[in-house]
Amino acid sequence: MAPVIVDAAVYHDGTRTEVDCADQDYAALRARARECGGFVWVGLHEPAPEELTAVAEAFDLHPLAVEDAVKAHQRPKLERYEHGLFLVLKTLWYVDAEDAVETGEVSLFIGPDFVVTVRHGHGLDLGPARSFLESSEQVLTHGPSSVVYAVCDRVVDGYVSVVGELQVDVDEVEESVLSPARTNDSVRIYTLKREIAEVRRAVQPLREPLHRFSEGAVSGIDAEAGPFFRDVLDHLSRTADLVDNLDGLLSTAFDVHVARIQLQQNDDMRKISAGAALVVVPTLIAGVYGMNFEHMPELGWALGYPFALLVMAAASGGLWWLFRRSGWW
Amino acid sequence: MAPVIVDAAVYHDGTRTEVDCADQDYAALRARARECGGFVWVGLHEPAPEELTAVAEAFDLHPLAVEDAVKAHQRPKLERYEHGLFLVLKTLWYVDAEDAVETGEVSLFIGPDFVVTVRHGHGLDLGPARSFLESSEQVLTHGPSSVVYAVCDRVVDGYVSVVGELQVDVDEVEESVLSPARTNDSVRIYTLKREIAEVRRAVQPLREPLHRFSEGAVSGIDAEAGPFFRDVLDHLSRTADLVDNLDGLLSTAFDVHVARIQLQQNDDMRKISAGAALVVVPTLIAGVYGMNFEHMPELGWALGYPFALLVMAAASGGLWWLFRRSGWW
Amino acid sequence: MAPVIVDAAVYHDGTRTEVDCADQDYAALRARARECGGFVWVGLHEPAPEELTAVAEAFDLHPLAVEDAVKAHQRPKLERYEHGLFLVLKTLWYVDAEDAVETGEVSLFIGPDFVVTVRHGHGLDLGPARSFLESSEQVLTHGPSSVVYAVCDRVVDGYVSVVGELQVDVDEVEESVLSPARTNDSVRIYTLKREIAEVRRAVQPLREPLHRFSEGAVSGIDAEAGPFFRDVLDHLSRTADLVDNLDGLLSTAFDVHVARIQLQQNDDMRKISAGAALVVVPTLIAGVYGMNFEHMPELGWALGYPFALLVMAAASGGLWWLFRRSGWW
Amino acid sequence: MAPVIVDAAVYHDGTRTEVDCADQDYAALRARARECGGFVWVGLHEPAPEELTAVAEAFDLHPLAVEDAVKAHQRPKLERYEHGLFLVLKTLWYVDAEDAVETGEVSLFIGPDFVVTVRHGHGLDLGPARSFLESSEQVLTHGPSSVVYAVCDRVVDGYVSVVGELQVDVDEVEESVLSPARTNDSVRIYTLKREIAEVRRAVQPLREPLHRFSEGAVSGIDAEAGPFFRDVLDHLSRTADLVDNLDGLLSTAFDVHVARIQLQQNDDMRKISAGAALVVVPTLIAGVYGMNFEHMPELGWALGYPFALLVMAAASGGLWWLFRRSGWW
Amino acid sequence: MAPVIVDAAVYHDGTRTEVDCADQDYAALRARARECGGFVWVGLHEPAPEELTAVAEAFDLHPLAVEDAVKAHQRPKLERYEHGLFLVLKTLWYVDAEDAVETGEVSLFIGPDFVVTVRHGHGLDLGPARSFLESSEQVLTHGPSSVVYAVCDRVVDGYVSVVGELQVDVDEVEESVLSPARTNDSVRIYTLKREIAEVRRAVQPLREPLHRFSEGAVSGIDAEAGPFFRDVLDHLSRTADLVDNLDGLLSTAFDVHVARIQLQQNDDMRKISAGAALVVVPTLIAGVYGMNFEHMPELGWALGYPFALLVMAAASGGLWWLFRRSGWW
């Protein structure tokens, strides 16, 4: 099983500082950070309520926010509490094996000298965000805001790659719908629309907080870091546009699919009818020569039988040629 | 029959105070509350007009608001009158026996030293709200606002659980629509859409008042209680999102259902035609050997009859194999 | 024919004052009202242009407004002219005999010492509004504003009752659509949607003026009368909500209706095909025994004929049982 | 061919002033107008670029605006340039012969002492606007603004009458769609929707400028003339409402049309099947008596043949009665 | 292969200045421009990252903006950085050979003494923009803003011509849909809708920056150049309107197409059934005369056979005439 405390470290002056205390000794970590004018980043993964309580005590986290971070299944949101900010993000990743989008959640408690990140779900770990920060001294000097940036960037990159995968799926559906083959795409389209709605629910509510970060309008987030957030917002907006576009394309593709079913039904009906004609007309001819009139010259002909068969074949053949020409076959 | 006065009590300093007067002696209750700097909470259930009039006199309630509280069937709304606020909420609960959402109503008259709640409908009683408050000293110290909070929280929890049930219903519909079985889901979808519209009518108009409460922008509601209302608003917003999502899913599911009907019709048509061919072709062969030509060699063969039957069977079998291969059967 | 001048009276101190001049002596009426500090309410019904001109002269009405009041077929609107306000309302009533909504119009010229109401259409007379006012001394003390309130209240009550009738119609359509019977509901739905659009055109533009009246934001309308207008606005908003809901239900009901037609067509097709099979298979059997082979043992059997008939019946019966079991019949 | 300069005149003190210079001597006309404190109104119809250039020089018109007035195919818009305003209106008229809406354009250059109107298209000439003004001294005293008003009024009256014609067309379509006859209304609906979109494109962008004129918020347009523009805006708003309503009706009518096609197809299918049954069942009976069993008592009956025909007729008749009763025929 | 540096020149006083340094000596170019109070315009086409880095150094371009200009696939946007503005435009052109819209991108770095344009994609080169500027001394005096104008104008002209081509395509689709011929337009409509969505994604986000330029609200863009940008914005708005209109027409055309398929299916079904009747009825007659009754007078007639054939032909002919008359054929 993955550990609950993924990592806990003190950063100052743009670098990670070695501290001589255990990961879970949050109070000591915080004291150390305050001492040197830096900040702590504690990263947790699906902590039990009591584990989060210990963290909450060390960093004075608000009980309502802590409750939200335990329960997961929140909407993306930014809230201000007395001692800091509380930001919730939805994480998304694509599981190739199932062609499905899965969702998780990251909650961030942001204070002047600490960030606590609580992650739910197994995909999209925050390791790359931490690595990126530890290798970008200049970004890291923005303090806790830099962690917020790195996490948002990581999460939004997740959106971008999920939308990339969905794009591929939509292209496949489109190809299938537009191909002349007889396909049943409605289930696929339904599932994709459902996933797109899920992506939209993650993406949409994040625009407002990111916009405010990028304008430096949130106290507690470094206004100097605005351009970084603007960059993330830009990716987010592009993602939102693409998602809207995919949804529109799927709707149109669905309509085309339905039109196609109807067209195929009409084609099938005409083909079937043409086929039926090829059998029904000779049947009529056979019926004629099955009549019991005493005076039917053909019946006595030596070649009457082959002649009748020929007439039948000619009728069928003629009809076939006619249907062929008029495009019914 | 349930009593009209569900409970009437004086609260101060965060606890319930014992008073030595009858429940319906509102004036005495109010005097007692004023005396100790506390407030009264009178809870009524479907009172007759004259019963409400007695309450209205004791608490100086505005006649127009009283009229609204008697009639029920109001929209959720917040109104300010000279002597206080008037808040109307729609209550929702799910009746398992009928798979249906039912609605009731709670009206609150909010003054500086009293809250009068008037409930209509048999579901979602306010008992749990009162119990919660009486066990949460700290919340109760916010005075009448705490009652507003507790009632809103109880009502919104009702929405959350109703939406949970609807989610289950939508999942069932979805499964039914996407299954290859021949189903008629349109009635079910219609009923669900109707219920979702009902939930939306309860949820939507409540956002504005709760938003204003959470911002401390309503005089008469304690600004300190803002975070509590923000929490309720958060649940409400999530509910609203889910409801919109369910509605969208149902619409798409309906479209898929219709596409499916068409696809099935086409499949059926082809299956039927293939079946018809299996009968019509042998009929033609029988017709041929029913012709009365004098010179038909097969007719004289000793094994002519079994041979003809074999030809018929072979024709049907061949067609069957052909249709099978082309997916028509 | 109904008289053009329905009533003309002077009100002051909350009661109707007897005056000793003819109804159409507007100048005298106005002078009398000014004298006692009261106001005149002249109620007209479909006046000819020249009749309205006399009124316009006595009360200094603006020519453009007068022209609008003569022509009818205006949108609901509130306009300010130099000497007062001009309000146009659409009236609605339900004609049971035709199951149809009919529309009329009321124009109000509002001055500091007079109200002139001009009504078009035969339904929804303003008599009840006048009676209500004359029996409500306290309301009447708000001067011309009280007439505006009483008229708006009467008109909006008309909307409420029309929407109630439409609700009944929609319930009927819903029942018809969801019933398994073979119904043609599209014409009914079309007509209802058309009427709902008409109601909406009456309701929607009235919200703005009523909202401004209820906030006391219109000079010329007594701000003290705000709560009355808020009450009317409340009814109007509820009506608007209901209308939107009915429209949505009708749209969904229509979609269900269409899906139902398709489903029925598919059912019919399968039933018909099953029926055809019951005839076509015995025909094949008859064809077989109609063949002219010399050696067909059955033909010589004494019970050959009944045997053949039995085989035919058995084939039909077996198919019937098969179709029955698979739900095709 | 119509002349390019339709009319050019100086107005002051509310009347047309006789001037002794040629129509195209714009500089002289303007000098004359300035002299007497009046203004010039030059009306042009589809001028060549060089003709417009002469005007532009005399009145200091901005080159970009002039270019727009030459090219036509602009959107309705109001623009401010250094020396005045530039207003573009779309004109609409209905050509009965083709049941079609045609569009033209009017550009107005508005300065303190002149108005230049440039009209494109052959319908809706501005003659009536000029006549109206020349007979309305009081309106004309508002200077160039009065020309703007008269032109807007004329153009919007054109919209009103076009929408009236479209209303008639929509009523026809509605009647056709709701009639039980077998009609193909989709082309008609498409064409009407297209024309309605065209009307909307003319109407919609004009609301903003007219609203601003009516509020006296545009320097260069006389604030005193506000009520006139409010009147025009009122007509425009009503037109916009009607157009939206017609569009909605057409959409619903189209849906009803499609539902009707499906219903008819189902009816047809059942009628056809019933018809087929009337032939197929006697065929089976004929087949039975065409069997070659040696022992078939009926075959020897003297009245066997008429009896068989009777059985056939009875079978067909019985089926016919059955189908009739169940509404299939 | 096209060169990366398309052109690099210094402009001042409205004309191009000859400089004696290499194109890629950006520092020298910039120094020269500063010296004479002019500006440099460097035009690049799909530069490699390292080539852009050299430019970035010479003009102090912000790394995030440079990254965006390298990667392409941005949304249209305007961003402010410390040393200037960064504008991204989508370019569109129509490839006749494929009936397809292709997209490229232009990024502009705008400083007080330079403009760097980076173009991606092979269509819509900026040569004409440069030529236009170099021949319009007066425009060029607006400095870097004039380049922004010229590029925007060129790009928006590209939109206009693409929309013109799409208009032609939509007209074709419309004609095809409304024609009585049996067509399959859904794929074409899908493709066009997809392209229209692409155009919209290019056009929509550009409105905001152009609007702000035209109002002179962006520091770094010459407010005097406002009218130029208003002109471009005007074209853009017209394009956006047309695109919305085309999209709406396509949606309606699609609905008509689907209705048409259904109508055709119904027509086909009736035609087929009528055709079947022409065969099935004679078959019944043949069956009748194929019965083996001993006493069938017609069988002994000398002209029995021709008579039977005549009856068959008459039956078919009569049916044919009947179907013809009722419009089934």
Short mmCIF file of C-alpha atoms in Angstrom, two decimals, chain A residues 167 171 174 178 227 230-231 234-235 237-238 241 245 249 252-253 255-256 259-260 262-263 265-266 269-270 273 280-281 283-284 287-298 328, chain E residues 64 73-75 77 79-81 182 184 186-187 190 193-194 197 201 254 258 261-262 264-265 268-269 272 279 282-283 286 289-292 298-302 304-305 308-309 312:
data_model
loop_
_atom_site.label_atom_id
_atom_site.label_comp_id
_atom_site.label_asym_id
_atom_site.label_seq_id
_atom_site.Cartn_x
_atom_site.Cartn_y
_atom_site.Cartn_z
CA GLN A 167 -9.97 13.69 -29.15
CA ASP A 171 -11.99 10.97 -34.21
CA GLU A 174 -16.42 10.27 -36.41
CA LEU A 178 -19.04 8.73 -41.63
CA PRO A 227 2.15 35.16 -15.16
CA ARG A 230 -2.00 33.02 -16.48
CA ASP A 231 -0.09 30.32 -18.34
CA ASP A 234 -4.43 29.60 -20.79
CA HIS A 235 -4.07 25.82 -20.97
CA SER A 237 -9.18 27.74 -21.37
CA ARG A 238 -7.88 25.89 -24.39
CA ASP A 241 -12.70 25.16 -25.70
CA ASN A 245 -15.90 21.52 -29.46
CA LEU A 249 -18.94 17.36 -32.76
CA THR A 252 -23.60 16.41 -34.73
CA ALA A 253 -22.05 12.98 -35.24
CA ASP A 255 -27.46 13.22 -35.58
CA VAL A 256 -25.58 12.02 -38.65
CA ALA A 259 -29.83 9.99 -40.31
CA ARG A 260 -27.62 7.19 -41.54
CA GLN A 262 -32.75 5.87 -41.59
CA LEU A 263 -31.01 6.06 -44.93
CA GLN A 265 -33.25 1.34 -43.64
CA ASN A 266 -34.56 2.90 -46.82
CA MET A 269 -36.08 -1.77 -47.85
CA ARG A 270 -35.52 -1.11 -51.52
CA SER A 273 -38.14 -5.35 -52.30
CA VAL A 280 -42.41 -13.16 -56.99
CA VAL A 281 -42.54 -12.53 -60.73
CA THR A 283 -43.80 -17.40 -59.17
CA LEU A 284 -46.56 -15.67 -61.08
CA GLY A 287 -48.72 -20.02 -61.49
CA VAL A 288 -49.85 -19.23 -65.03
CA TYR A 289 -48.50 -22.49 -66.39
CA GLY A 290 -50.01 -24.27 -63.44
CA MET A 291 -53.49 -23.31 -64.57
CA ASN A 292 -55.70 -26.19 -65.68
CA PHE A 293 -57.14 -24.81 -68.93
CA GLU A 294 -57.69 -27.48 -71.52
CA HIS A 295 -56.45 -25.30 -74.32
CA MET A 296 -53.02 -23.91 -73.43
CA PRO A 297 -50.79 -24.40 -76.52
CA GLU A 298 -47.49 -23.96 -74.62
CA TRP A 328 -31.91 0.12 -55.93
CA LEU E 64 6.64 32.22 -21.78
CA HIS E 73 -1.62 25.59 -31.45
CA GLN E 74 -2.53 28.48 -29.15
CA ARG E 75 -5.92 30.15 -28.81
CA LYS E 77 -5.20 35.91 -27.25
CA GLU E 79 -1.22 39.25 -23.29
CA ARG E 80 0.74 41.98 -21.64
CA TYR E 81 4.30 41.34 -20.56
CA ARG E 182 -32.25 11.20 -53.60
CA ASN E 184 -26.98 11.79 -48.97
CA SER E 186 -25.28 14.32 -44.01
CA VAL E 187 -21.55 13.74 -44.42
CA TYR E 190 -21.07 17.27 -40.87
CA LYS E 193 -20.27 22.17 -39.48
CA ARG E 194 -16.89 21.02 -38.34
CA ALA E 197 -16.69 25.43 -35.69
CA ARG E 201 -12.76 29.24 -32.77
CA PHE E 254 -29.92 18.79 -41.81
CA VAL E 258 -33.77 13.83 -42.32
CA ILE E 261 -35.33 10.65 -45.98
CA GLN E 262 -38.43 9.69 -44.04
CA GLN E 264 -38.86 9.20 -49.37
CA GLN E 265 -39.04 6.01 -47.37
CA ASP E 268 -40.83 4.17 -51.63
CA MET E 269 -42.84 1.90 -49.38
CA ILE E 272 -43.12 -0.90 -53.70
CA VAL E 279 -47.91 -9.17 -59.26
CA PRO E 282 -52.62 -11.98 -61.00
CA THR E 283 -50.94 -14.70 -58.96
CA ALA E 286 -53.59 -17.97 -61.67
CA TYR E 289 -57.49 -21.44 -62.36
CA GLY E 290 -54.94 -23.85 -61.00
CA MET E 291 -57.55 -25.39 -58.71
CA ASN E 292 -58.48 -28.97 -59.48
CA GLU E 298 -63.88 -21.69 -67.85
CA LEU E 299 -61.32 -24.47 -68.02
CA GLY E 300 -63.13 -26.03 -70.94
CA TRP E 301 -63.56 -22.82 -72.93
CA ALA E 302 -61.61 -22.63 -76.12
CA GLY E 304 -60.28 -19.78 -71.49
CA TYR E 305 -56.53 -19.30 -71.37
CA ALA E 308 -57.56 -15.65 -67.93
CA LEU E 309 -54.49 -13.77 -69.12
CA MET E 312 -54.88 -10.82 -65.02
#
